Every structure is written in structure tokens, then in C-alpha cells.
Short mmCIF file of C-alpha atoms in Angstrom, two decimals:
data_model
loop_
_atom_site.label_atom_id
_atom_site.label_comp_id
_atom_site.label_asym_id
_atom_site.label_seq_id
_atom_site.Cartn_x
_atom_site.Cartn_y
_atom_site.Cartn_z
CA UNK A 82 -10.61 20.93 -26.22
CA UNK A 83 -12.33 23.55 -24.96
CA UNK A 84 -14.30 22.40 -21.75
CA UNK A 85 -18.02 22.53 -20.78
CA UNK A 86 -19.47 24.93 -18.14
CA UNK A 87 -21.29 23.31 -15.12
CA UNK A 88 -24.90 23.40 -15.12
CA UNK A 89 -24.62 25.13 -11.87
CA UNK A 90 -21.16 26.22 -10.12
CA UNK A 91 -19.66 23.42 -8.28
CA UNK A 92 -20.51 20.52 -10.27
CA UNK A 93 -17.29 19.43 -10.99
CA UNK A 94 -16.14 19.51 -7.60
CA UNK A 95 -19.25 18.14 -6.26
CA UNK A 96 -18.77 15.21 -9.24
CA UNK A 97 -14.68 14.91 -7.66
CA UNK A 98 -15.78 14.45 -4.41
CA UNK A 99 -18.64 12.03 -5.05
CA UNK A 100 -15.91 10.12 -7.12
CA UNK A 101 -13.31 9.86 -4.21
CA UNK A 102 -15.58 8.36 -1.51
CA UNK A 103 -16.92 5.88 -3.88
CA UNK A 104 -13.25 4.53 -4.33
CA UNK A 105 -13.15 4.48 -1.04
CA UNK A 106 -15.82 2.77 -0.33
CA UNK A 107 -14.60 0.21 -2.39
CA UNK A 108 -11.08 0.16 -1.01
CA UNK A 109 -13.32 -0.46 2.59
CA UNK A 110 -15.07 -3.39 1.12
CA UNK A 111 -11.81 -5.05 -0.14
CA UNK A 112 -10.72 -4.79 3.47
CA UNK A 113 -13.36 -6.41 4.62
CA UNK A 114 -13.45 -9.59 1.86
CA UNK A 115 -11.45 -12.45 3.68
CA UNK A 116 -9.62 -15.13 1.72
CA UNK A 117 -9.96 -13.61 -1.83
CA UNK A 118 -6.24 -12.63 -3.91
CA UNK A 119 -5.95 -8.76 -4.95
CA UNK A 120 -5.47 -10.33 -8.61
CA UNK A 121 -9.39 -12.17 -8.43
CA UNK A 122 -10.57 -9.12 -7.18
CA UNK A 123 -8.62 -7.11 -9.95
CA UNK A 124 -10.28 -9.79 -12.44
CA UNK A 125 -13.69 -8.57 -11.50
CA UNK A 126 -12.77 -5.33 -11.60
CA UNK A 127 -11.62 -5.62 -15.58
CA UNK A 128 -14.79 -8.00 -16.15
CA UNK A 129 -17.13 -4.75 -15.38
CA UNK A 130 -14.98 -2.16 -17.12
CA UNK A 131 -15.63 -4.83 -20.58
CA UNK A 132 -19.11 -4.96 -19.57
CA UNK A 133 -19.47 -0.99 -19.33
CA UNK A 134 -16.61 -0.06 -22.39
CA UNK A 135 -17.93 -2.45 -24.82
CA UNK A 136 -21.62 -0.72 -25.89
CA UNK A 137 -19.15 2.33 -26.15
CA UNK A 138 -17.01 1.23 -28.98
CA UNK A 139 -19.87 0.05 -30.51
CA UNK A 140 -21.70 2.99 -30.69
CA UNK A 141 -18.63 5.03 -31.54
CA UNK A 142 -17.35 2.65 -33.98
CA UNK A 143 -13.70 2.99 -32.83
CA UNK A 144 -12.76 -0.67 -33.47
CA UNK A 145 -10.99 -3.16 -30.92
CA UNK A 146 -7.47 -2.55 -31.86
CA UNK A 147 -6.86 1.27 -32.09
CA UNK A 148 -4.60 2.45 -34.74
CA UNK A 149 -1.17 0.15 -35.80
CA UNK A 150 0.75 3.18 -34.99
CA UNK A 151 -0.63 3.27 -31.84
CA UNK A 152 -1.35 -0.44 -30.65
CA UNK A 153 1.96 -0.73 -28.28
CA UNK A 154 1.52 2.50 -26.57
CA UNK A 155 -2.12 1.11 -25.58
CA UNK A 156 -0.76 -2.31 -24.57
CA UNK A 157 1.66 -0.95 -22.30
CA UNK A 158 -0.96 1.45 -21.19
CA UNK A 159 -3.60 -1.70 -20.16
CA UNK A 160 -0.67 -3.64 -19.11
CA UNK A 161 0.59 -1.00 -16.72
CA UNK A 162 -2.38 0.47 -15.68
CA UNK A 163 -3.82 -3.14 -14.79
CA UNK A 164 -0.91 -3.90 -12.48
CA UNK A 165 -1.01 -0.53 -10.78
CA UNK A 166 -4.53 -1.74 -10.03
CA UNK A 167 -3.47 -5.23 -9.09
CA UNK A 168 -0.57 -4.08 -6.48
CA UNK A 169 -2.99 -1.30 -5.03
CA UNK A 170 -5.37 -3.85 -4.60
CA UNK A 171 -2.21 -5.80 -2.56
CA UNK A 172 -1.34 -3.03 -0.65
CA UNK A 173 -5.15 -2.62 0.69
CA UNK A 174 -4.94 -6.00 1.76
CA UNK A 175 -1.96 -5.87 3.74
CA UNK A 176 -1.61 -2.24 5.10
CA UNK A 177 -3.76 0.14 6.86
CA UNK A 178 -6.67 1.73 4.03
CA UNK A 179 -5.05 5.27 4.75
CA UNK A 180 -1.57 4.31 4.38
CA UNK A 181 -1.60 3.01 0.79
CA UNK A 182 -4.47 6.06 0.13
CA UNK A 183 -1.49 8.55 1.11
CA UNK A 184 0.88 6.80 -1.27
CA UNK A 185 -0.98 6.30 -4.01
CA UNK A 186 -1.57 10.31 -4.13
CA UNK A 187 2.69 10.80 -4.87
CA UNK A 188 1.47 9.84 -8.38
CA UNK A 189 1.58 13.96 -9.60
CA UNK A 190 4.92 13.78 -8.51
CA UNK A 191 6.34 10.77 -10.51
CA UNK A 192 4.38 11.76 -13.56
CA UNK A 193 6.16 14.99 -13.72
CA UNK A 194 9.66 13.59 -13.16
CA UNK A 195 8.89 10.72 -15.61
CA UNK A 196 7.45 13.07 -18.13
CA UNK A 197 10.77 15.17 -17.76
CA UNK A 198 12.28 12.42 -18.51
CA UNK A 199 10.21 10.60 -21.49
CA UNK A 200 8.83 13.75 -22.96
CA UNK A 201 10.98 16.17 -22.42
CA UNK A 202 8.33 18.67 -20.33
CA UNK A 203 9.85 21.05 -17.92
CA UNK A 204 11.38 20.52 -14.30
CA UNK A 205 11.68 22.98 -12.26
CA UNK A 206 13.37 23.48 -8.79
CA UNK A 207 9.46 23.47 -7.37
CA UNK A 208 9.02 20.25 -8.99
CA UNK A 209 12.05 18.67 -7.31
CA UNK A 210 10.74 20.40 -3.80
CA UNK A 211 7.70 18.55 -4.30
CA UNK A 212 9.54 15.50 -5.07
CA UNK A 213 11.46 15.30 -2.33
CA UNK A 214 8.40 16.10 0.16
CA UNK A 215 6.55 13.16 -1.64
CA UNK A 216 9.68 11.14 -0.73
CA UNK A 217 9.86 12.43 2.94
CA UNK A 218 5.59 11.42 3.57
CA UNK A 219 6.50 8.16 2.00
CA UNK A 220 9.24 7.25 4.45
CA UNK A 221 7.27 8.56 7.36
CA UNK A 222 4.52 6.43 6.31
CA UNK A 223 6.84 3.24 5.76
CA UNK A 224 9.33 3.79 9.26
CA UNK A 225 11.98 1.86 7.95
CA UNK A 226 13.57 0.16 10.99
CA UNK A 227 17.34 1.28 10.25
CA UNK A 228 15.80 5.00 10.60
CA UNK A 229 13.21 3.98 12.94
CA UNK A 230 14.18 1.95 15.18
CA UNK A 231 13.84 -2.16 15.38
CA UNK A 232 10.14 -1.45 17.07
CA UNK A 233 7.77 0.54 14.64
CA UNK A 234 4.47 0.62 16.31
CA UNK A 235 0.91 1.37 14.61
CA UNK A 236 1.65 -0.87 11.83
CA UNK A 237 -1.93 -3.20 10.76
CA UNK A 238 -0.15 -6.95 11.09
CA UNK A 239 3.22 -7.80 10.85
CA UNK A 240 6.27 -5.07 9.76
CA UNK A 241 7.13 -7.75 6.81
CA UNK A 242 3.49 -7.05 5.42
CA UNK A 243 3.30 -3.34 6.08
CA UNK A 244 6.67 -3.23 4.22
CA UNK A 245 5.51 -5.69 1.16
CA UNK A 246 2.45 -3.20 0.59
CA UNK A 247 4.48 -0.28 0.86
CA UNK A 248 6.38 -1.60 -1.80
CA UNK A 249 3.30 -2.45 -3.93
CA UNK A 250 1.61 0.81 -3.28
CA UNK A 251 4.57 2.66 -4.64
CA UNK A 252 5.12 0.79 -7.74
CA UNK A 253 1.66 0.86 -8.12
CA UNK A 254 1.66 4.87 -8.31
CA UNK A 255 5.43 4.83 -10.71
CA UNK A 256 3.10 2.14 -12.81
CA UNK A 257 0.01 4.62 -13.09
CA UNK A 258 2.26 7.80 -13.62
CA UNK A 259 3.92 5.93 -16.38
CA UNK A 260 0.12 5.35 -17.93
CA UNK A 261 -0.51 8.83 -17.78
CA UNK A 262 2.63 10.02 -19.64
CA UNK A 263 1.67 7.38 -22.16
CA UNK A 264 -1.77 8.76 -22.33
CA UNK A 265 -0.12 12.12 -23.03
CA UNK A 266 2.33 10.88 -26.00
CA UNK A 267 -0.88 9.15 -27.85
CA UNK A 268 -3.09 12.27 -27.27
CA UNK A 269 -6.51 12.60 -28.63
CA UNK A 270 -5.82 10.20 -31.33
CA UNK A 271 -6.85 7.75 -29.56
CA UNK A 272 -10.43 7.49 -27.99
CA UNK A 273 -11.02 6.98 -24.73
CA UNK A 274 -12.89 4.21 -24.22
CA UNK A 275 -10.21 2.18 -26.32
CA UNK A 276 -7.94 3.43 -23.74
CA UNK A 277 -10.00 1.62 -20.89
CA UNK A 278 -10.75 -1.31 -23.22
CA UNK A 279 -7.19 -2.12 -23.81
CA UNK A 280 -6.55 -1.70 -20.21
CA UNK A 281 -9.78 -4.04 -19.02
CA UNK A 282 -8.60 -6.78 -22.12
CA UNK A 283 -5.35 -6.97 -21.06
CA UNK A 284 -5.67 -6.86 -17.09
CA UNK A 285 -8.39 -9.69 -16.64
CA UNK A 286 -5.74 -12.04 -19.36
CA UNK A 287 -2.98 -10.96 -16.75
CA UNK A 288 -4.95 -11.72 -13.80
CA UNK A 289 -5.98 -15.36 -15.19
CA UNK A 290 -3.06 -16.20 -16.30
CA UNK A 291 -1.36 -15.21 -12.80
CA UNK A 292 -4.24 -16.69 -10.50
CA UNK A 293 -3.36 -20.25 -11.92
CA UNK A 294 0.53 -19.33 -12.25
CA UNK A 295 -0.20 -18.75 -8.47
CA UNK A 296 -3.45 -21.67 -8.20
CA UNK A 297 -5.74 -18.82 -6.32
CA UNK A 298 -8.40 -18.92 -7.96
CA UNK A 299 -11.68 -20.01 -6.60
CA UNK A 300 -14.96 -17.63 -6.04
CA UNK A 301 -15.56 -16.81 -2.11
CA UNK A 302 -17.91 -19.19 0.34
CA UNK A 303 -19.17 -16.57 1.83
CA UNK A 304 -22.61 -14.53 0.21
CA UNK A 305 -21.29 -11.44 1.95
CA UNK A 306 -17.48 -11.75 0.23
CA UNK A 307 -19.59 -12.00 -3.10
CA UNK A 308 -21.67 -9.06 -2.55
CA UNK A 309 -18.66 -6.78 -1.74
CA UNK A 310 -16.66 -8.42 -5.62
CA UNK A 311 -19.82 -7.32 -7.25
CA UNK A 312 -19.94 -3.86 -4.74
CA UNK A 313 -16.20 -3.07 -5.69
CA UNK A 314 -16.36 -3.39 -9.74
CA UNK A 315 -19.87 -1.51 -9.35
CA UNK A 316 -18.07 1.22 -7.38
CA UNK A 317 -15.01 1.39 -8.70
CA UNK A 318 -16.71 2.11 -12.33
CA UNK A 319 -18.70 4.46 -10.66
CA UNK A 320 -15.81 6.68 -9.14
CA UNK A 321 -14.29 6.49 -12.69
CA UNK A 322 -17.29 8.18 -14.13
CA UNK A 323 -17.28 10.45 -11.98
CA UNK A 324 -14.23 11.64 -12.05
CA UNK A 325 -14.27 11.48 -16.07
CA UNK A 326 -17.47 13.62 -15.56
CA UNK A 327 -15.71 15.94 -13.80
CA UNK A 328 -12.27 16.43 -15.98
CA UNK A 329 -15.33 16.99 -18.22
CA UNK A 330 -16.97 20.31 -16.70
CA UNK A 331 -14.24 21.44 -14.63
CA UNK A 332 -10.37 22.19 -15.01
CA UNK A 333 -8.25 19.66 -13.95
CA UNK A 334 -5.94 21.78 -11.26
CA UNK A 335 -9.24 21.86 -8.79
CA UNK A 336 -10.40 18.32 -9.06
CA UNK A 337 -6.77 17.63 -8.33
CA UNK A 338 -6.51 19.57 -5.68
CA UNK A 339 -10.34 18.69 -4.92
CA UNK A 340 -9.06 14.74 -5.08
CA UNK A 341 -7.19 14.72 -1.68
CA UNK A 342 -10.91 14.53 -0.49
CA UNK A 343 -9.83 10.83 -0.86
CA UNK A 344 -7.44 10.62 1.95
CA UNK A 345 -10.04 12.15 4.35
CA UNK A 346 -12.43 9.72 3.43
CA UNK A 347 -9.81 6.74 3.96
CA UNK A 348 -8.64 8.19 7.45
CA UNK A 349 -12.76 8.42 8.44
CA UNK A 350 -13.58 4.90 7.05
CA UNK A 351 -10.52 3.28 9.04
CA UNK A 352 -11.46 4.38 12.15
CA UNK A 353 -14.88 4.12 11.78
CA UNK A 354 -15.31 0.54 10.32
CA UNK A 355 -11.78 -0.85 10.92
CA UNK A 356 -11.16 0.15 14.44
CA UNK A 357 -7.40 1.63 13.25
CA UNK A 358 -6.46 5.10 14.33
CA UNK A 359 -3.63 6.17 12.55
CA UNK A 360 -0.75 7.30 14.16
CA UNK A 361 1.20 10.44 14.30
CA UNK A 362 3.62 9.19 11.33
CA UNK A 363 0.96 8.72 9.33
CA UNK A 364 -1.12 11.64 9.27
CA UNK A 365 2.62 13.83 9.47
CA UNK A 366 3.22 11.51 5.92
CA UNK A 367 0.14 11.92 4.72
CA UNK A 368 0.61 16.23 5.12
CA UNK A 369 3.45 16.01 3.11
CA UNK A 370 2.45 13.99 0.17
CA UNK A 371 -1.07 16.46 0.32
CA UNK A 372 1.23 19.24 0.37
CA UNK A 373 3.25 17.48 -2.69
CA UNK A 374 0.45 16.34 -4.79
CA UNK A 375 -1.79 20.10 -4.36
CA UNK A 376 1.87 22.13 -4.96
CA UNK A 377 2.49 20.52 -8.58
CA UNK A 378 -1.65 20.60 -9.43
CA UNK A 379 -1.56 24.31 -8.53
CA UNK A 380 1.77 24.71 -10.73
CA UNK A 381 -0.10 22.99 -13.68
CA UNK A 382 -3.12 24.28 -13.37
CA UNK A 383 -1.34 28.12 -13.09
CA UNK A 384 0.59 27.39 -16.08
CA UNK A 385 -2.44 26.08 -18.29
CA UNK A 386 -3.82 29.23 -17.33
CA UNK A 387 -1.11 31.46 -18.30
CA UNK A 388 -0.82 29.71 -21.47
CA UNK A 389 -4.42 30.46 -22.17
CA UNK A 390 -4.50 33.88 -21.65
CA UNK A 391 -0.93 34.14 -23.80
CA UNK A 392 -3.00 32.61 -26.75
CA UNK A 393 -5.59 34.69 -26.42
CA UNK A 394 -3.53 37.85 -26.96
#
């Protein structure tokens, strides 16, 4: 559809911006909770998405289960969009907060090979360059030993746990790349807010079911922890807003170029609160998946342009 002009020039960068550092905010807070799973904290998550989706169908009379042509596209969609959230959550826990920030922003990258692959959209050589320099961050980031070296220093814990939320991060990102290509097969015949519904409904049954599977589940002693559950689903809605706000007023090649304004605010926030300077790997990875992720916005955002100017001659 055609999209709204800012009330004054900016906005939707200003609205991008304000989005990123609340999600990092909240990524900071879920450092800081002690002794609470990335799946209970997940479950709170998809508890406050309910609470905020549900007045939303209501009013817009949508329904709860979308239309039957439709229904397992937005299964899969909750279903993989809740365990991206669940395994990001898991790689917060267990990796330095700029680390799995960096990774999580190869997710341009996958969704353009993956919708190459599922829909058929063009790859070009630039797409495989940026590809292949997401790749090259990631593995800087990681230090695998048999490239490394048996010693990898500047790792937050143990090299087992830096390497399990590597992992996590990057399925994580191939899980929400897959939701977006989803998101572009149903279209707009689907509404929004089913979209999140589906994917709140479906994540907080996951994350029950697996925090007994796993018998984690038990609310935090501490008032603090408590404050920061409630502080993360309160944020993390927020940032979503946001960023919905500004996809709203604003094309989406700058607020995904404008995004990256996320891994500033996780390198900041670790070495301000959590006493981690990155090292030299890092912030070389995290140049290359920047580069990556702002090289295939610019070539979308380009060719949405060009296409819009063809269809107006």
C-alpha cells in the first residue's frame, strides 16, 4: 500500500531507533535475571503479546483462526517465529549481548537466499557477496578452535557455551528469515495482528509444554528478577510498535539500514553495565555482517524504487 508521510521528517527513523534500544534494553535485563530458562522468559514474552493482540482482533473482527487456506502458513509462522525468540533468548544467556546482536542482524541475508529458494525471487552475484560476508562476521564472531587456535580468548564463560549460543543465535535468525518469507507468500490476506496472535498462541503452548518436558519452571525469588520478566515483555512489545510504526511512515530500506542502531546500542550497554569489552574479532565480525545486512537493504530498497518509478511511466 501506499505509505504515510511523517508528521515531520525523520519520524520514522527517529521511531527505528527508539525501537532498537528498547530491544536492547531488554536483551540487558535478560542478562541480568539469574536462574530463570530463556523458554519462561519467552513464556512471558507471548503472555503480553495475547494481552496487547487480543483487543485488536476484537475490534477488527478478524477471527482467531485466519482463513483455512491460510491456517498452516500461520502455524508455522508462530511456531517458527516463537523459537527464533526462544533460542535468541538462549544465546543472550550464554554469550556476550553484542555477539548474538551481530548475528541475529545476518537475517537479510538468509531471507534472500531462502526466498530464492521458496519463492523463486531473484539472486544475484551481490546477494551471494553479501552472503558470504555474513558468513565471514559469523565465523569471526564464533573463532572456531580448528581455525583459531585451541585458546580463543574474549569469550563470556566457557568456549562450550559461547559455541551452544552461537549455534542458537544462528538458527534463531534461519528460523526468523523463514517467518518472513512466509509472511511474504500469505501477503496482505492475512491481518496482522493474526499474524502476532498465532505466533503469541502457539509460542507460550511451546514454551509450557517444554518447561515441564525440561521441569524449569518456577517464577524467580528474587523481586528484582520479577521486575526485569515484567520489564522485558513491556519492552519488547514496545520495540515492536515501534518498529511497526515505523515500516508504517517510512520505507523499509532506511529503517533497515537505520536498524544496525541496534548493535551500537548492544556494544554500549555491554561495556557499560556488563563490564565486557569486546574484542577485536568481534567488532571486525560485527563490520561485516553491518556491511552484509545495509548492502542487501540498499539493493531492495533501490529496486522498490526503480520499480516505482517504472509503474509510474
Amino acid at each position: 500500500g501506499t505509505k504515510k508521510k511523517a508528521a515531520c521528517p525523520g519520524l520514522g527513523l527517529f521511531y527505528t531507533i527508539l525501537s532498537a534500544f528498547l530491544f536492547s534494553v531488554a536483551s540487558l535485563f535478560l542478562k541480568k535475571i539469574e536462574d530463570v530458562h530463556s523458554v519462561e522468559v519467552s513464556a512471558f514474552r507471548c503472555v503480553f503479546q495475547m494481552a496487547f493482540v487480543l483487543p485488536g482482533l476484537i475490534y477488527y473482527k478478524t477471527g482467531f483462526l485466519g482463513p483455512k487456506g491460510k491456517r498452516i502458513f500461520l502455524f508455522f509462522r508462530g511456531f517458527l517465529g516463537s523459537t527464533a525468540m526462544v533460542l535468541l533468548y538462549y544465546a543472550y544467556q550464554v554469550m556476550p549481548l553484542a555477539d548474538a546482536t551481530v548475528i541475529t542482524f545476518t537475517s537479510p541475508v538468509f531471507t534472500s537466499l531462502l526466498a530464492w529458494i521458496f519463492l523463486k525471487e531473484k539472486y544475484s552475484l551481490w546477494d551471494l557477496l553479501f552472503t558470504l560476508f555474513a558468513i565471514t562476521g559469523v565465523i569471526l564472531i564464533a573463532r572456531p578452535p580448528f581455525l583459531f587456535g585451541s585458546r580463543v580468548t574474549g569469550i563470556e564463560g566457557s568456549y562450550t557455551n559461547h559455541l551452544k549460543g552461537t549455534i542458537a543465535a544462528i538458527t534463531s535468525t534461519l528460523s526468523a528469515a523463514s517467518t518472513i518469507v512466509i509472511l511474504r507468500k500469505v501477503g496482505k490476506s492475512v491481518h496482522y495482528f493474526l499474524s502476532i496472535w498465532y505466533y503469541a498462541v502457539i509460542g507460550l503452548i511451546g514454551c509450557v509444554i517444554a518447561l515441564f518436558v525440561l521441569n524449569e519452571w518456577r517464577l524467580p525469588h528474587c523481586g528484582r528478577d520479577r521486575v526485569f520478566l515484567i520489564l522485558i515483555g513491556l519492552l519488547g512489545l514496545g520495540g515492536q510498535v515501534f518498529l511497526t510504526k515505523a515500516l508504517q511512515i517510512e520505507k523499509a530500506g532506511p529503517v533497515s539500514i537505520m536498524k544496525t542502531m541496534d548493535v551500537v546500542f548492544a556494544f554500549i550497554l555491554q561495556v557499560l553495565f556488563l563490564n565486557h569489552l569486546p574484542t577485536w574479532w568481534t567488532v571486525g565480525g560485527a563490520l561485516c555482517v553491518v556491511a552484509s545486512s545495509s548492502g542487501t537493504a540498499i539493493r531492495k530498497w533501490r529496486h522498490s524504487v526503480k520499480k516505482a518509478k517504472q509503474r509510474e511511466i
